[in-house]
Short mmCIF file of C-alpha atoms in Angstrom, two decimals:
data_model
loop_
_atom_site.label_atom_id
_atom_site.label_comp_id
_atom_site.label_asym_id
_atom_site.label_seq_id
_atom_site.Cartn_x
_atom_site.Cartn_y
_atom_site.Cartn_z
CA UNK G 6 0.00 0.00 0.00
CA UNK G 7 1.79 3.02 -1.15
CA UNK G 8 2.13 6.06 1.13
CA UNK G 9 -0.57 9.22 0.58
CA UNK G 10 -2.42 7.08 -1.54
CA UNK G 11 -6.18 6.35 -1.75
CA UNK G 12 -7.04 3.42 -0.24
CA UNK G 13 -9.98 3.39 -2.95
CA UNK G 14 -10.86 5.32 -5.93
CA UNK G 15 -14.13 7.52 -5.15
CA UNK G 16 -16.61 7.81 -8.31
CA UNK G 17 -18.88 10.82 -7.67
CA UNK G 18 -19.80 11.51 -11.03
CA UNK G 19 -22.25 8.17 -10.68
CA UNK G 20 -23.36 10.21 -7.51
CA UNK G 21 -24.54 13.41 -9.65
CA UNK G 22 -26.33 11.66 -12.31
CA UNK G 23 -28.36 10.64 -9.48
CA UNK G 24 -29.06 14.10 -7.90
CA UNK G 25 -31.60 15.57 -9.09
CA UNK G 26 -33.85 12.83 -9.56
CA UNK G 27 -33.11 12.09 -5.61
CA UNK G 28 -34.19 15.70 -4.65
CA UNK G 29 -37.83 14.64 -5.91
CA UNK G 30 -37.74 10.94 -5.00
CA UNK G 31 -40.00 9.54 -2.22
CA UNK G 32 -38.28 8.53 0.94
CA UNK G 33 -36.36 5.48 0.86
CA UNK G 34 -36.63 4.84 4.82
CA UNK G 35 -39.06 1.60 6.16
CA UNK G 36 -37.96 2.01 9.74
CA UNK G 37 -35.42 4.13 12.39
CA UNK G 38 -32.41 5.02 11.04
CA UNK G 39 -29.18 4.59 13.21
CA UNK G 40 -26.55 6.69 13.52
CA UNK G 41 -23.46 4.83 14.53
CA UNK G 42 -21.20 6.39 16.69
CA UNK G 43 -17.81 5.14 17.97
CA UNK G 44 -17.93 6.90 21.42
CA UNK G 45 -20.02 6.60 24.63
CA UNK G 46 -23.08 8.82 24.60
CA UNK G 47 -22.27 12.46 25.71
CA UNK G 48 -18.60 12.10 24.95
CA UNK G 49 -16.91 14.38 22.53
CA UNK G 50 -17.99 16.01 18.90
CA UNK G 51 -19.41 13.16 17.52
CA UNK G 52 -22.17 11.52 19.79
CA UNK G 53 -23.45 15.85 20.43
CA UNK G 54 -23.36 16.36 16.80
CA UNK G 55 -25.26 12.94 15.37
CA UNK G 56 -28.03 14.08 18.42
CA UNK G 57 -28.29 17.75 17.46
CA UNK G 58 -29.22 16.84 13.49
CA UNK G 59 -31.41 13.47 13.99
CA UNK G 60 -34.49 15.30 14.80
CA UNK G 61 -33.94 17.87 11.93
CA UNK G 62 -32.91 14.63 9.76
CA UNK G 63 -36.36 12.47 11.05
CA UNK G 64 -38.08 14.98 9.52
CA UNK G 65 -36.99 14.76 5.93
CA UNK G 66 -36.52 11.15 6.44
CA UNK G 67 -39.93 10.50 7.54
CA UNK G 68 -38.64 7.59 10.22
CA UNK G 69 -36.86 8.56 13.59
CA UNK G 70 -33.08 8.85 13.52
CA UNK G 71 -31.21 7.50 16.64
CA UNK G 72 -28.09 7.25 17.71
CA UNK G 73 -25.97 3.92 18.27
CA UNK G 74 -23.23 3.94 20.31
CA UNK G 75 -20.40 1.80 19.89
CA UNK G 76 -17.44 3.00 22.12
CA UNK G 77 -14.05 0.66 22.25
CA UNK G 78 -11.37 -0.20 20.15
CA UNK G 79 -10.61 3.91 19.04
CA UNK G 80 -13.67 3.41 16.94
CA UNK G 81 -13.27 -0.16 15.63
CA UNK G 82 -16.22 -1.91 16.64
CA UNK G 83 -18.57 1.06 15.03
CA UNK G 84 -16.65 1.33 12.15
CA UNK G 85 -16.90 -2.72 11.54
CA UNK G 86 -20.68 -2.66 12.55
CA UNK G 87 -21.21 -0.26 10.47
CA UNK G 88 -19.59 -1.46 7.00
CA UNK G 89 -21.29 -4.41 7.31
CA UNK G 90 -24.86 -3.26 7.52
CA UNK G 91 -27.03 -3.45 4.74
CA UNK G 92 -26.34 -0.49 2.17
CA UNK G 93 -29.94 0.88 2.12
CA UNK G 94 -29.83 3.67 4.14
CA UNK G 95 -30.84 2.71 7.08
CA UNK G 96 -27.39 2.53 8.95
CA UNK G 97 -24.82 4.90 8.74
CA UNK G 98 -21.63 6.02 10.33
CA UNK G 99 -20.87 9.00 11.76
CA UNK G 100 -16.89 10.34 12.55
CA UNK G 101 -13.41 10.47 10.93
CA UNK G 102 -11.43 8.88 8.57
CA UNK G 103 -8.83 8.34 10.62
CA UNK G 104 -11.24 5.46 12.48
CA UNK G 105 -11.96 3.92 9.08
CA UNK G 106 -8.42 3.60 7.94
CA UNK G 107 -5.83 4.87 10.56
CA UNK G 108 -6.92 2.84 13.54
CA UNK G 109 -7.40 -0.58 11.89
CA UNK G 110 -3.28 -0.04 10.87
CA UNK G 111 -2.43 0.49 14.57
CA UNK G 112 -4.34 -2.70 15.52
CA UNK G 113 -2.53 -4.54 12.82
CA UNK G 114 -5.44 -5.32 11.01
CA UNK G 115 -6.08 -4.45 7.30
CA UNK G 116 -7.67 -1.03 7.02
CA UNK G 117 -11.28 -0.25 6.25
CA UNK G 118 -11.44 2.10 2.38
CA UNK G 119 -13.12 5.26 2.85
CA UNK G 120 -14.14 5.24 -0.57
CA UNK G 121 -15.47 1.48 -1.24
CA UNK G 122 -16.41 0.06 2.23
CA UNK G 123 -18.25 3.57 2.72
CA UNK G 124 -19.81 6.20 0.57
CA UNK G 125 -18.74 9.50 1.62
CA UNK G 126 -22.18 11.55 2.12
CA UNK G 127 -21.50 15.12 3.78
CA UNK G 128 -18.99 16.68 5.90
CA UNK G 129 -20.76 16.91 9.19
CA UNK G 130 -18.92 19.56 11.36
CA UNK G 131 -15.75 22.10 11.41
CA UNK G 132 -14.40 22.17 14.71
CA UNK G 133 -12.06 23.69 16.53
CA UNK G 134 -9.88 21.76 18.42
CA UNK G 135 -8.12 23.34 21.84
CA UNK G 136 -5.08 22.44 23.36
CA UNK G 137 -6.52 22.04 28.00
CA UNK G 138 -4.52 21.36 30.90
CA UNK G 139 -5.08 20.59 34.29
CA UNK G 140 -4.61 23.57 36.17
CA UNK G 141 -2.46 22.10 38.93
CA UNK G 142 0.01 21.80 36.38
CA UNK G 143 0.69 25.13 37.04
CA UNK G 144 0.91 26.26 32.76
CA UNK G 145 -0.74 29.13 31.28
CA UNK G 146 1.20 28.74 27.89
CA UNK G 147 2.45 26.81 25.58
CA UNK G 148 5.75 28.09 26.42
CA UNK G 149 4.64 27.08 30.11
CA UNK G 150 3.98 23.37 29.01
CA UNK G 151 7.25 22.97 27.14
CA UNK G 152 9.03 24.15 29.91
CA UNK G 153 7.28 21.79 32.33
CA UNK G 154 7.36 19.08 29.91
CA UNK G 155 11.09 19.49 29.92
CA UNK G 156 11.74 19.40 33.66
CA UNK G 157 9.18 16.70 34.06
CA UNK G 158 10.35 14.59 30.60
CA UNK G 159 8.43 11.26 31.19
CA UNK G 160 5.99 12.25 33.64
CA UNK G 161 3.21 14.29 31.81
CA UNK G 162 0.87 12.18 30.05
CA UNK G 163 -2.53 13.27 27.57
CA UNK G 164 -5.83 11.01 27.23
CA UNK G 165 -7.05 9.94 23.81
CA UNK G 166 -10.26 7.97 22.59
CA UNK G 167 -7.77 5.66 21.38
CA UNK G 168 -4.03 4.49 19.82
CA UNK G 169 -3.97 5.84 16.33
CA UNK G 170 -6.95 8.81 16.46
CA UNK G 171 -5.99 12.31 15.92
CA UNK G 172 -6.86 12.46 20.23
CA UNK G 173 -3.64 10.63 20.52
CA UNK G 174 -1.35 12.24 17.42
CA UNK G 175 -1.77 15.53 18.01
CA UNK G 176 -1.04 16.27 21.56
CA UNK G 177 1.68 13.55 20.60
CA UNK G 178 3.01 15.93 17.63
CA UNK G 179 2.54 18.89 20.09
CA UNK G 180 4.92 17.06 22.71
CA UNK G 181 7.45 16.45 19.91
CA UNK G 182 7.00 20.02 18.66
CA UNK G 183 7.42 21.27 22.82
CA UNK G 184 10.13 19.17 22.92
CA UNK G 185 9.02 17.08 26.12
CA UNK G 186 8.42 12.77 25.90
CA UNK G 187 4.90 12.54 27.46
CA UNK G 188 2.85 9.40 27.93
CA UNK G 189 -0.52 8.41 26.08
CA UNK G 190 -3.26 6.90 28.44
CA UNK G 191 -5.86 5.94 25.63
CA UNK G 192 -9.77 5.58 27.05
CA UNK G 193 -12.44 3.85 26.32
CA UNK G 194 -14.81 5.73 27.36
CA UNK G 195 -14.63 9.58 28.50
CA UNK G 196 -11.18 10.62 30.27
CA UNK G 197 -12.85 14.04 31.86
CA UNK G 198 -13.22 13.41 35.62
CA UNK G 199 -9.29 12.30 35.38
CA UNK G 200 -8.49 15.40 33.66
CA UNK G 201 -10.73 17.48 36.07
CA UNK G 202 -9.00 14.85 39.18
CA UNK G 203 -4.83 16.17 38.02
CA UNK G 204 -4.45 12.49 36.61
CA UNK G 205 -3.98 13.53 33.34
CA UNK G 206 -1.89 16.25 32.54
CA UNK G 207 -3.10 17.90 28.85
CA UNK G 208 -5.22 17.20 26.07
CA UNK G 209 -5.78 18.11 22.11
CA UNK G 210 -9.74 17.89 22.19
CA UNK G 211 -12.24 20.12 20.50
CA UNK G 212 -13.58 22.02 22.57
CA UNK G 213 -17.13 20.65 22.89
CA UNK G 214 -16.08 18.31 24.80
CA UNK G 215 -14.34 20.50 27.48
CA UNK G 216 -15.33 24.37 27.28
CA UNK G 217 -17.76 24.27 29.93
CA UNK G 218 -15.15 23.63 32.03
CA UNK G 219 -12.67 25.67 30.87
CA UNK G 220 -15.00 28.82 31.02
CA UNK G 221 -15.50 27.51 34.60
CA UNK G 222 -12.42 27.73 35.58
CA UNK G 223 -11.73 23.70 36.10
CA UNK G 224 -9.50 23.68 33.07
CA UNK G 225 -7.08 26.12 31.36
CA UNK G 226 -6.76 26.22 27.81
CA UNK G 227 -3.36 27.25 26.30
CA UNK G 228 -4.15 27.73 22.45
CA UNK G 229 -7.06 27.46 19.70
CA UNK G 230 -5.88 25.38 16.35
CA UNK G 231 -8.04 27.40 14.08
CA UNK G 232 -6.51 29.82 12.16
CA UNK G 233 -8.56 32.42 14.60
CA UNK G 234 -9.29 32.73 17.96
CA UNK G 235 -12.82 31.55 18.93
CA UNK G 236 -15.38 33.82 20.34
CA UNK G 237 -15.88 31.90 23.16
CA UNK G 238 -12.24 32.19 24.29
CA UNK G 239 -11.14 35.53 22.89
CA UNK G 240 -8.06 35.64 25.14
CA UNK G 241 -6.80 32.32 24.06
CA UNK G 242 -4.02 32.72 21.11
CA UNK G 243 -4.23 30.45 18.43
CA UNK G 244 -1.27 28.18 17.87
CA UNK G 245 0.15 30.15 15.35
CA UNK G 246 0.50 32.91 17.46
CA UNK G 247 1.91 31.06 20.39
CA UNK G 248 4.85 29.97 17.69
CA UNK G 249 3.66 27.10 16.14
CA UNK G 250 1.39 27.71 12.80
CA UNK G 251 2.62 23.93 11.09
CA UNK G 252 0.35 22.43 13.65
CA UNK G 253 -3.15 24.39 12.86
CA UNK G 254 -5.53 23.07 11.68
CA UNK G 255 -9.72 23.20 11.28
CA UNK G 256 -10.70 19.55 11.37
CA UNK G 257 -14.02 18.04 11.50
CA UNK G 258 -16.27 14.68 10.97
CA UNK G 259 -18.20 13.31 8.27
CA UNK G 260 -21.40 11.60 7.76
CA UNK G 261 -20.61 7.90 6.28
CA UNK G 262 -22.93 5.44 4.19
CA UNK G 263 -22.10 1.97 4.20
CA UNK G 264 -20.08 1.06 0.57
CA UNK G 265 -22.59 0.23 -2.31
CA UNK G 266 -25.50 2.39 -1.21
CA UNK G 267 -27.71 3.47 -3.65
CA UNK G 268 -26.77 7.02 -5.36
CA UNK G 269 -30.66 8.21 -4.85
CA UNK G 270 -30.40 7.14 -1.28
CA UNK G 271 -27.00 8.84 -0.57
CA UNK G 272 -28.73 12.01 -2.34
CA UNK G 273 -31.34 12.14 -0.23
CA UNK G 274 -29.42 11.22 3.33
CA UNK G 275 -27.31 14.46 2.04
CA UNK G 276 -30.56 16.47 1.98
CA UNK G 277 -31.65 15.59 4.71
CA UNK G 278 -28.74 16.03 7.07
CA UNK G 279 -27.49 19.43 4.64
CA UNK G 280 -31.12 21.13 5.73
CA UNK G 281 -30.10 19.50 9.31
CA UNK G 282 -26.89 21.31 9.39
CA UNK G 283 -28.68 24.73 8.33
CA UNK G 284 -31.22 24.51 10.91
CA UNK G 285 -30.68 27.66 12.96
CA UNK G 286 -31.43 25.37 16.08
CA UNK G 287 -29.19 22.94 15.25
CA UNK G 288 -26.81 25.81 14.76
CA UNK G 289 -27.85 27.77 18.13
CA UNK G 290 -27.32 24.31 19.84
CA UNK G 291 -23.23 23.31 18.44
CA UNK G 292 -22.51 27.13 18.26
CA UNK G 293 -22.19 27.19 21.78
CA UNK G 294 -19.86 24.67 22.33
CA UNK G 295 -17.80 26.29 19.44
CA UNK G 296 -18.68 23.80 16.81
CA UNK G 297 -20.11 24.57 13.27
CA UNK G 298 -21.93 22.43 11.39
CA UNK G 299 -20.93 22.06 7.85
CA UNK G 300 -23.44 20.16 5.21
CA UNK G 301 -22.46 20.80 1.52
CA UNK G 302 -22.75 18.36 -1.30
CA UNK G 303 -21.67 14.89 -1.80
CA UNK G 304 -19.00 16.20 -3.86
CA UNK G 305 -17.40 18.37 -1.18
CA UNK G 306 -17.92 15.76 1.30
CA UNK G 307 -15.79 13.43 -1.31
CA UNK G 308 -13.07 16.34 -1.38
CA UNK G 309 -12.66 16.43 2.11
CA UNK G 310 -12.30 13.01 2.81
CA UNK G 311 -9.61 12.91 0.52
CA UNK G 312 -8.18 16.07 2.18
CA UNK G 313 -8.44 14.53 5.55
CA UNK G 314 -6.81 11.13 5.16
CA UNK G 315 -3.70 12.74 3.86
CA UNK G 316 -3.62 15.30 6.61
CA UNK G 317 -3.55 11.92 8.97
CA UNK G 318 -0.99 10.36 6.91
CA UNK G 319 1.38 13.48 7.32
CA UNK G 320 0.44 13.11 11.26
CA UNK G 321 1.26 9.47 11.40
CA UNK G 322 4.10 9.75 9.66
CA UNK G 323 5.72 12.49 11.69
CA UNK G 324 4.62 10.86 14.83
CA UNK G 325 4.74 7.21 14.31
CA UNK G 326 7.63 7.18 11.28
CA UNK G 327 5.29 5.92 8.71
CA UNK G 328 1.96 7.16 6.72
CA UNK G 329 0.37 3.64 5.76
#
């Protein structure tokens, strides 16, 4: 398998001859439609974003969305579950490609294709992903952390969802970056009461997951990814301006259908969760904890899949000495 290469070649243009005939088509959906999820309920971007749009999406849909959690394995076991439902719409995955592809390579296991074991339907969220510490660490900077990273080499450790997720290689690049070995502790489920407890020591999460605390005081966040500060955290610099622009980024999730799924149904799941994603409550709701919901085409949502596997390649590489 050849490094920064497609695992799969997409084919969108048998998507669009499919469009507008799916934009006037009659439902496709018999029953509930699940979500799948690869993280406990409440935890992170994921589970609050697939719960914000299903009502909005249940609508156009005409049967109730849920969502199906599947925490364990950084993603594994949803990812799996997922692939190997039936490709009629009924089942789909929601979350990043790095679960697909990166996280079965970690296991040792042959990787899942973005492009042929799922059908790439819309980009679901851009978020904006924080760099937190515990505040008994006693940072209230980047420059802070690499200094106590330094003194402490070894003894500072960060909490992932998992080996091989972007929760475990960025805060890993970051350490590199600082200059500082730190440990990984990945979770299964969510790693916030040991974060609030001193028992881990940073984190790279976006900041749905943890803003109410920082706001709170609990937690202190040292720098925004995005290429702008946030509104919520308007004295926070971005990690450009703390010294460090190569490790920026705006990443974000995307809404999955299993490989082989119809083009009219993939059309019309697109519809439904683009008007989802437009819905000013469904806005209102993500807005405050910082996260913007995207929606676009099936094209786009092709484009940034592509974008966001090689972004993980160039992380894996730099942190784990090979892409794929």
């Amino acid at each position: 398998m050849q490094r920064r290469t497609l695992l799969g070649a997409a084919a969108p243009a048998v998507l669009a001859a499919a469009g507008a005939r799916a934009q006037t088509a009659r439902s496709y959906a018999t029953r509930p439609v699940r979500i799948i999820v690869g993280v406990a309920p409440g935890v992170g971007t994921i589970d609050l974003t697939a719960r914000a749009v299903a009502e909005v999406m249940a609508e156009s849909l005409g049967q109730p969305v849920v969502v199906d959690n599947r925490p364990g394995a950084a993603s594994i076991i949803a990812v799996e579950a997922a692939a190997r439902s039936p490709a009629d719409g009924h089942v789909l995955f929601m979350g990043g490609v790095d679960a697909i592809v990166h996280s079965f390579l970690l296991a040792g296991r042959q990787p899942m294709d973005p492009f042929t074991d799922f059908t790439p339907i819309s980009r679901a969220t851009r978020d904006h992903w924080m760099v937190v510490a515990n505040p008994e660490l006693g940072v209230n900077t980047l420059a802070d952390l690499a200094r106590v990273g330094k003194q402490r080499s070894g003894e500072l450790n960060y909490a992932s969802f998992g080996v091989g997720t972007l929760f475990h290689l960025v805060p890993a690049r970051l350490a590199q970056r600082l200059g500082f070995e730190a440990v990984h502790v990945p979770y299964r489920g969510d790693f916030t009461s040991d974060l609030l407890a001193g028992r881990v020591s940073y984190v790279v999460q976006p900041t749905a997951l943890l803003l109410p605390h920082v706001l709170a005081g609990r937690l202190k966040a040292l720098a925004v990814l995005s290429p702008e500060r946030i509104p919520q955290l308007p004295d926070v610099p971005t990690i450009a301006e703390a010294g460090y622009p190569d490790l920026g980024f705006n990443m974000g999730i995307i809404l999955f259908a299993p490989g082989g799924t119809p083009p009219a149904i993939v059309f019309q799941i697109n519809a439904a969760y683009d008007r989802a994603a437009k819905a000013p409550a469904v806005r209102s709701r993500l807005a405050d904890l910082s996260l913007e919901t995207v929606g676009g085409s099936v094209q786009e949502a092709t484009d940034y899949t592509r974008w966001m596997l090689n972004f993980i390649d160039d992380m894996r590489e730099k942190v784990l000495g090979a892409a794929r």
